[in-house]
Coordinates of C-alpha atoms in Angstrom, one line a residue:
M934 CA 0.0 0.0 0.0
D935 CA 1.5 3.3 -1.1
S936 CA 0.8 6.8 0.0
L937 CA 0.1 10.0 -1.8
L938 CA 2.1 12.1 0.6
V939 CA 1.6 15.8 1.0
G940 CA 4.7 17.0 2.7
S941 CA 4.0 20.6 3.3
F942 CA 4.0 20.5 7.1
P943 CA 7.2 20.1 9.2
K944 CA 8.5 16.7 10.0
S945 CA 6.8 16.6 13.4
C946 CA 3.4 16.5 11.7
S947 CA 2.3 14.9 8.5
Y948 CA -0.7 13.8 6.5
S949 CA -1.0 10.8 4.2
F950 CA -3.6 9.7 1.6
T951 CA -3.8 5.9 1.0
T952 CA -5.8 3.8 -1.3
T953 CA -7.4 0.4 -0.8
G954 CA -9.3 -1.6 -3.4
G955 CA -9.5 1.5 -5.7
N956 CA -11.2 3.6 -3.0
L957 CA -9.5 6.7 -1.9
W958 CA -9.7 7.4 1.8
R959 CA -7.9 9.7 3.9
S960 CA -6.1 8.8 7.1
K961 CA -4.6 11.4 9.3
R962 CA -1.4 10.3 11.0
Y963 CA 0.1 12.4 13.8
V964 CA 3.8 12.1 14.5
N965 CA 5.4 13.0 17.8
N966 CA 2.0 13.5 19.5
C967 CA 1.0 16.3 17.1
Y968 CA -2.6 16.2 18.2
S969 CA -2.8 20.0 18.4
I970 CA -0.7 21.8 15.8
P971 CA 2.1 23.7 17.6
S972 CA 3.6 26.9 16.4
S973 CA 6.3 25.0 14.6
C974 CA 3.6 23.4 12.4
A975 CA 1.8 26.7 11.7
S976 CA 2.2 28.2 8.3
K977 CA 1.0 31.2 6.5
A978 CA -2.6 31.4 5.1
S979 CA -1.3 31.2 1.6
R980 CA 0.4 27.8 2.3
H981 CA -2.8 26.3 3.7
K982 CA -4.7 27.5 0.7
K983 CA -2.1 25.9 -1.7
I984 CA -2.3 22.6 0.3
Q985 CA -6.1 22.5 0.2
N986 CA -6.0 23.1 -3.6
E987 CA -3.6 20.2 -4.1
Y988 CA -5.9 17.9 -2.0
N989 CA -8.9 19.0 -4.0
I990 CA -7.0 18.1 -7.2
L991 CA -6.2 14.7 -5.8
R992 CA -9.9 14.1 -5.1
F993 CA -10.8 15.2 -8.6
W994 CA -8.3 12.8 -10.0
Q995 CA -9.5 9.8 -7.9
P996 CA -11.9 8.3 -10.6
S997 CA -9.2 8.5 -13.2
L998 CA -6.7 6.8 -11.0
N999 CA -9.1 4.1 -10.1
H1000 CA -9.9 3.5 -13.7
Y1001 CA -6.2 3.4 -14.6
C1002 CA -5.4 0.7 -12.1
E1003 CA -8.5 -1.3 -12.8
G1004 CA -7.6 -1.4 -16.5
A1005 CA -4.1 -2.7 -15.7
E1006 CA -4.8 -5.4 -13.0
G1007 CA -8.6 -5.4 -12.5
R1008 CA -9.3 -4.0 -9.0
S1009 CA -5.7 -4.1 -7.9
T1010 CA -4.0 -1.7 -5.6
Y1011 CA -1.6 1.0 -6.8
Q1012 CA 1.2 -1.1 -5.6
E1013 CA 0.2 -4.0 -7.8
C1014 CA 0.0 -1.6 -10.7
N1015 CA 3.6 -0.7 -9.9
K1016 CA 2.7 3.0 -10.1
K1017 CA 3.5 5.6 -7.5
F1018 CA 2.0 9.0 -7.3
V1019 CA 3.8 11.3 -4.9
V1020 CA 2.8 14.9 -4.5
K1021 CA 5.0 16.9 -2.2
A1022 CA 4.2 20.4 -1.5
A1023 CA 7.3 22.6 -1.8
P1024 CA 8.7 24.2 1.4
E1025 CA 7.8 27.8 2.2
Q1026 CA 10.9 29.1 0.3
S1027 CA 9.7 27.4 -3.0
F1028 CA 6.4 29.2 -2.9
E1029 CA 8.1 32.5 -2.5
S1030 CA 10.5 31.7 -5.4
E1031 CA 7.5 31.2 -7.7
H1032 CA 6.6 34.9 -7.2
P1033 CA 9.8 36.9 -6.8
A1034 CA 9.6 39.6 -4.2
F1035 CA 9.2 43.2 -5.2
D1036 CA 12.7 44.7 -5.4
P1037 CA 12.7 48.5 -5.6
K1038 CA 16.5 48.5 -6.1
N1039 CA 16.2 46.5 -9.3
I1040 CA 13.5 48.8 -10.7
L1041 CA 15.5 51.8 -9.7
D1042 CA 18.6 50.4 -11.5
T1043 CA 16.6 49.7 -14.6
V1044 CA 15.2 53.3 -14.6
K1045 CA 18.7 54.7 -14.1
N1046 CA 20.2 52.7 -16.9
S1047 CA 17.3 53.7 -19.3
L1048 CA 17.8 57.4 -18.4
D1049 CA 21.6 57.1 -18.9
A1050 CA 21.2 55.5 -22.3
F1051 CA 18.8 58.2 -23.4
Y1052 CA 21.1 60.9 -22.0
R1053 CA 24.0 59.5 -24.1
F1054 CA 21.7 59.1 -27.2
S1055 CA 20.6 62.8 -27.0
R1056 CA 24.3 64.0 -27.0
P1057 CA 23.9 66.2 -23.9
H1058 CA 26.6 68.8 -24.9
T1059 CA 24.5 69.7 -28.0
V1060 CA 21.3 69.8 -25.9
I1061 CA 23.0 72.2 -23.4
G1062 CA 24.4 74.3 -26.2
T1063 CA 20.9 74.6 -27.9
A1064 CA 19.1 75.6 -24.7
L1065 CA 21.7 78.2 -23.7
S1066 CA 21.9 79.7 -27.2
I1067 CA 18.1 80.2 -27.3
I1068 CA 17.9 81.7 -23.9
S1069 CA 20.9 84.0 -24.6
V1070 CA 19.5 85.2 -28.0
S1071 CA 16.1 85.7 -26.5
L1072 CA 17.6 88.1 -23.9
L1073 CA 18.8 90.3 -26.8
A1074 CA 15.2 91.1 -27.5
V1075 CA 14.8 92.5 -24.0
E1076 CA 14.8 96.3 -24.1
K1077 CA 13.7 97.1 -20.5
L1078 CA 13.4 95.4 -17.2
S1079 CA 9.6 95.0 -17.5
D1080 CA 10.2 92.8 -20.5
I1081 CA 11.3 90.0 -18.1
S1082 CA 7.8 88.8 -17.5
P1083 CA 5.7 85.6 -17.7
L1084 CA 5.3 86.4 -21.4
F1085 CA 9.1 86.2 -21.8
F1086 CA 9.5 83.0 -20.0
T1087 CA 6.6 81.4 -21.9
G1088 CA 8.1 82.4 -25.2
V1089 CA 11.5 81.1 -24.3
L1090 CA 10.1 77.8 -22.9
E1091 CA 8.1 77.2 -26.2
A1092 CA 11.2 77.8 -28.2
V1093 CA 13.5 75.7 -26.1
V1094 CA 11.3 72.6 -25.8
A1095 CA 10.5 72.5 -29.6
A1096 CA 14.2 73.1 -30.4
L1097 CA 15.4 70.3 -28.0
F1098 CA 13.1 67.8 -29.7
M1099 CA 14.5 68.8 -33.1
N1100 CA 18.0 68.6 -31.6
I1101 CA 17.3 65.0 -30.5
Y1102 CA 16.0 64.2 -34.0
I1103 CA 19.2 65.5 -35.7
V1104 CA 21.7 63.8 -33.4
G1105 CA 19.6 60.6 -33.3
L1106 CA 19.4 60.4 -37.1
N1107 CA 23.2 60.9 -37.3
Q1108 CA 23.6 57.9 -35.0
L1109 CA 21.2 55.8 -37.0
S1110 CA 23.2 56.5 -40.1
D1111 CA 26.6 56.0 -38.4
V1112 CA 26.1 52.8 -36.4
E1113 CA 29.1 51.0 -37.9
I1114 CA 31.3 54.1 -37.8
D1115 CA 30.3 54.7 -34.2
K1116 CA 31.3 51.2 -33.2
I1117 CA 34.9 52.4 -33.9
N1118 CA 34.7 56.1 -33.1
K1119 CA 32.1 56.2 -30.3
P1120 CA 31.4 52.7 -29.0
Y1121 CA 29.7 54.1 -25.8
L1122 CA 26.7 55.4 -27.7
P1123 CA 23.5 53.3 -27.2
L1124 CA 23.1 52.2 -30.8
A1125 CA 26.8 51.3 -31.3
S1126 CA 26.9 49.4 -28.0
G1127 CA 23.7 47.5 -28.6
E1128 CA 21.8 49.0 -25.7
Y1129 CA 19.3 50.4 -28.3
S1130 CA 18.0 48.4 -31.2
F1131 CA 17.8 50.2 -34.6
A1132 CA 14.0 50.2 -34.2
T1133 CA 14.2 51.8 -30.8
G1134 CA 16.4 54.6 -32.1
A1135 CA 14.1 55.1 -35.1
I1136 CA 11.1 55.4 -32.9
I1137 CA 12.8 58.1 -30.7
V1138 CA 14.0 60.0 -33.8
V1139 CA 10.6 60.0 -35.6
S1140 CA 8.7 60.8 -32.4
S1141 CA 11.1 63.7 -31.6
S1142 CA 10.6 65.3 -35.1
I1143 CA 6.8 65.0 -34.8
L1144 CA 6.7 66.5 -31.4
S1145 CA 8.9 69.4 -32.5
F1146 CA 6.7 70.4 -35.4
W1147 CA 3.5 69.8 -33.4
L1148 CA 4.7 72.2 -30.7
A1149 CA 5.6 74.8 -33.3
W1150 CA 2.1 74.4 -34.8
I1151 CA 0.4 74.7 -31.4
V1152 CA 2.5 77.9 -30.6
G1153 CA 1.8 79.4 -34.0
S1154 CA 5.1 81.3 -34.3
W1155 CA 6.4 81.4 -37.9
P1156 CA 10.0 82.3 -37.0
L1157 CA 10.0 79.3 -34.7
F1158 CA 8.5 77.0 -37.4
W1159 CA 11.0 78.1 -40.0
A1160 CA 13.9 77.6 -37.5
L1161 CA 12.8 74.1 -36.9
F1162 CA 12.0 73.3 -40.6
I1163 CA 15.4 74.5 -41.9
S1164 CA 17.2 72.7 -39.1
F1165 CA 15.2 69.5 -40.0
V1166 CA 16.2 69.8 -43.7
L1167 CA 19.9 70.5 -43.1
G1168 CA 20.1 67.9 -40.3
T1169 CA 18.6 65.3 -42.6
A1170 CA 20.8 66.2 -45.5
Y1171 CA 23.8 66.1 -43.3
S1172 CA 23.3 62.5 -42.1
I1173 CA 20.9 60.4 -44.1
N1174 CA 22.5 58.0 -46.5
V1175 CA 20.7 58.4 -49.7
P1176 CA 21.8 59.6 -53.2
L1177 CA 22.9 63.3 -53.3
L1178 CA 22.7 63.6 -49.5
R1179 CA 24.8 62.5 -46.6
W1180 CA 26.6 65.8 -46.8
K1181 CA 28.9 64.9 -43.9
R1182 CA 31.0 63.0 -46.4
F1183 CA 32.1 66.4 -47.9
A1184 CA 34.0 68.7 -45.6
V1185 CA 32.7 72.0 -46.9
L1186 CA 29.1 71.0 -47.1
A1187 CA 29.3 69.5 -43.5
A1188 CA 30.8 72.7 -42.2
M1189 CA 28.1 74.8 -44.0
C1190 CA 25.3 72.7 -42.4
I1191 CA 26.6 73.3 -38.9
L1192 CA 27.4 76.9 -39.5
S1193 CA 23.9 77.6 -41.0
V1194 CA 22.1 76.1 -38.0
R1195 CA 24.3 77.1 -35.1
A1196 CA 25.4 80.6 -36.3
V1197 CA 22.5 81.9 -38.5
I1198 CA 19.3 80.0 -37.7
V1199 CA 19.6 80.0 -34.0
Q1200 CA 20.6 83.6 -33.7
L1201 CA 18.2 85.2 -36.2
A1202 CA 15.1 82.9 -36.0
F1203 CA 14.9 82.7 -32.3
F1204 CA 15.5 86.4 -31.9
L1205 CA 12.7 87.1 -34.3
H1206 CA 10.5 84.6 -32.4
M1207 CA 10.9 86.8 -29.3
Q1208 CA 10.9 90.1 -31.1
T1209 CA 8.0 89.7 -33.5
F1210 CA 5.9 86.9 -32.1
V1211 CA 6.2 87.3 -28.3
Y1212 CA 6.7 91.1 -28.0
K1213 CA 4.9 92.1 -31.2
R1214 CA 7.7 94.5 -32.2
P1215 CA 9.1 95.3 -35.7
I1216 CA 12.2 93.6 -37.0
V1217 CA 15.4 95.2 -35.8
F1218 CA 18.9 93.9 -36.4
S1219 CA 20.7 95.3 -33.4
R1220 CA 24.4 95.6 -32.8
P1221 CA 24.4 92.7 -30.2
L1222 CA 22.5 90.5 -32.7
I1223 CA 25.0 91.2 -35.5
F1224 CA 27.9 90.5 -33.1
A1225 CA 26.4 87.2 -31.9
T1226 CA 25.8 86.0 -35.5
A1227 CA 29.3 86.9 -36.6
F1228 CA 31.0 85.5 -33.5
M1229 CA 29.1 82.2 -33.6
S1230 CA 29.9 81.8 -37.3
F1231 CA 33.6 81.5 -36.3
F1232 CA 32.6 79.2 -33.4
S1233 CA 30.4 77.0 -35.6
V1234 CA 33.2 76.5 -38.1
V1235 CA 35.6 75.5 -35.3
I1236 CA 33.1 73.0 -34.0
A1237 CA 32.5 71.6 -37.5
L1238 CA 36.2 71.2 -38.0
F1239 CA 37.2 70.0 -34.6
K1240 CA 34.5 67.3 -34.1
D1241 CA 36.1 65.2 -36.7
I1242 CA 39.6 65.2 -35.2
P1243 CA 38.9 62.5 -32.6
D1244 CA 37.0 60.4 -35.2
I1245 CA 39.7 60.2 -37.9
E1246 CA 40.1 56.4 -37.6
G1247 CA 36.5 55.5 -38.4
D1248 CA 36.2 58.2 -41.0
K1249 CA 39.2 56.9 -42.9
I1250 CA 37.7 53.4 -43.0
F1251 CA 34.3 54.5 -44.2
G1252 CA 35.4 57.1 -46.7
I1253 CA 34.4 60.3 -44.8
Q1254 CA 36.6 63.0 -46.3
S1255 CA 36.7 65.4 -43.4
F1256 CA 39.3 68.1 -43.1
S1257 CA 41.1 66.0 -40.5
V1258 CA 41.4 63.1 -42.9
R1259 CA 42.6 65.3 -45.7
L1260 CA 44.8 67.8 -43.9
G1261 CA 45.9 65.8 -40.8
Q1262 CA 44.9 66.2 -37.1
K1263 CA 47.6 68.6 -36.0
R1264 CA 47.0 71.1 -38.8
V1265 CA 43.2 71.1 -38.3
F1266 CA 43.7 71.4 -34.5
W1267 CA 45.8 74.6 -34.8
I1268 CA 43.5 76.0 -37.4
C1269 CA 40.6 75.7 -35.0
V1270 CA 42.6 77.3 -32.2
T1271 CA 43.7 80.2 -34.4
L1272 CA 40.1 80.8 -35.6
L1273 CA 38.9 81.0 -32.0
E1274 CA 41.7 83.4 -31.0
L1275 CA 40.8 85.6 -33.9
A1276 CA 37.2 85.6 -32.9
Y1277 CA 38.2 86.6 -29.3
G1278 CA 40.3 89.4 -30.7
V1279 CA 37.4 90.8 -32.7
S1280 CA 35.3 90.5 -29.5
L1281 CA 37.8 92.6 -27.6
V1282 CA 37.5 95.4 -30.2
V1283 CA 33.7 95.2 -30.1
G1284 CA 33.7 95.5 -26.4
A1285 CA 36.2 98.3 -26.3
T1286 CA 34.0 100.4 -28.7
S1287 CA 30.8 99.9 -26.7
S1288 CA 29.2 103.1 -25.5
C1289 CA 28.1 101.5 -22.3
L1290 CA 30.9 101.5 -19.7
W1291 CA 29.9 98.3 -17.8
S1292 CA 29.4 96.4 -21.1
K1293 CA 32.8 97.6 -22.3
I1294 CA 34.5 96.3 -19.1
V1295 CA 32.7 93.1 -18.8
T1296 CA 32.8 91.9 -22.4
S1297 CA 36.5 93.0 -23.0
L1298 CA 37.7 91.4 -19.8
G1299 CA 35.6 88.3 -20.3
H1300 CA 36.8 87.6 -23.8
A1301 CA 40.4 88.3 -22.8
V1302 CA 40.2 85.7 -20.1
L1303 CA 38.6 83.1 -22.4
A1304 CA 41.3 83.7 -25.0
S1305 CA 44.1 83.1 -22.6
I1306 CA 42.5 80.0 -21.1
L1307 CA 42.1 78.6 -24.6
F1308 CA 45.7 79.1 -25.6
N1309 CA 47.1 77.7 -22.4
H1310 CA 44.9 74.6 -22.6
A1311 CA 45.7 74.1 -26.3
K1312 CA 49.4 73.8 -25.5
S1313 CA 48.8 70.9 -23.1
V1314 CA 46.9 68.7 -25.6
D1315 CA 48.5 65.5 -26.6
L1316 CA 47.6 65.1 -30.3
K1317 CA 48.5 61.4 -30.3
S1318 CA 45.9 60.7 -27.6
K1319 CA 42.3 60.4 -28.7
A1320 CA 41.2 60.9 -25.1
S1321 CA 43.2 64.1 -24.8
I1322 CA 41.7 65.4 -28.1
T1323 CA 38.2 64.5 -27.1
S1324 CA 38.6 66.2 -23.7
F1325 CA 39.7 69.4 -25.5
Y1326 CA 36.7 69.1 -27.8
M1327 CA 34.4 69.1 -24.8
F1328 CA 36.4 72.1 -23.5
I1329 CA 35.6 74.0 -26.7
W1330 CA 31.9 73.3 -26.0
K1331 CA 32.4 74.9 -22.6
L1332 CA 33.8 78.0 -24.2
F1333 CA 30.8 77.9 -26.5
Y1334 CA 28.5 77.9 -23.4
A1335 CA 30.5 80.7 -21.8
E1336 CA 30.1 82.9 -24.8
Y1337 CA 26.4 82.8 -24.6
F1338 CA 26.7 84.2 -21.1
L1339 CA 28.6 87.1 -22.5
I1340 CA 26.5 87.8 -25.6
P1341 CA 23.5 89.4 -23.7
L1342 CA 25.9 91.8 -22.1
V1343 CA 27.1 93.2 -25.4
R1344 CA 25.5 96.6 -25.8

């Protein structure tokens, strides 16, 4: 006579189900005088419920078991059928393993990893540059202190959010087009590292462009719409790999794309957004606006040239004819430094000729300090080290940010 043993209670107390002549009957066997279940035999309500469910299943199976044995040996016992059915309820730990406990740390780590991947995908140095440039240029439209009002902040916020979505579209499309190149030049990017699938990147890129244009349509500002549209066209032509496009392959066209967006579109279009749409004033090309456009033209050329210096290895392999590939890293490096120093020199002259004393002092001194920092830092760069060159490229972006703090002070 065999038993169908349900072993969910501790060893000091057990239940067995035995069969005789094909009839299932239950006998309750107490071990170690377990007539009243002590605290060691007690279990959680969920365990009792699972045990009861298993017992009900056994009773449901009884006719099938009886029929099985009768078909094999007439009305023989389970032992004569040479079949054993043993059901053992798992210990308390196994029930818990079936439903893993809620772990806030794992969820927090997942969220942090997702945010970090998106942060790298969005190319944060470009995002910061876009936001600062729009805020700085918007301040050029401020004529009096009362202009700093909720209307001003609303107009700036509309422009910044729409532009940031377009920024993500442009840098994301570039990564979608350069996955194989980035595996060599920038393996830490989500698409190159495999953190993002191509489909995920495409969804982010398409969604960002739609949201950008949708916001411009909701706002109803034509300067803002044209700024986004021209950026969209040039950003697409720069990256997408279709006939007659992918202008990044050609050094001059690549530089013109970046210069057009960073130096012209950002300065003029977002200024006009504030001047004509937010403040409802006539178009005026002021001295500070002309200075900002001219200075950022120099800076945009430098960024366009310098960004390819660390990426020369992958560009050579995939046939990207950047100035760094054609002229060499060292020559392009010092061309960039020279252009920036010339821009700072012109800024000193502009500051010195200002009719406003405080503007003259602040802008002249500020540009002189930035020029000296640039030259001292440039001398310490190891042009044989990709890490050193990349670090200096990020330093140029910091100079870019600093300039947008000085531009509103030019009067």
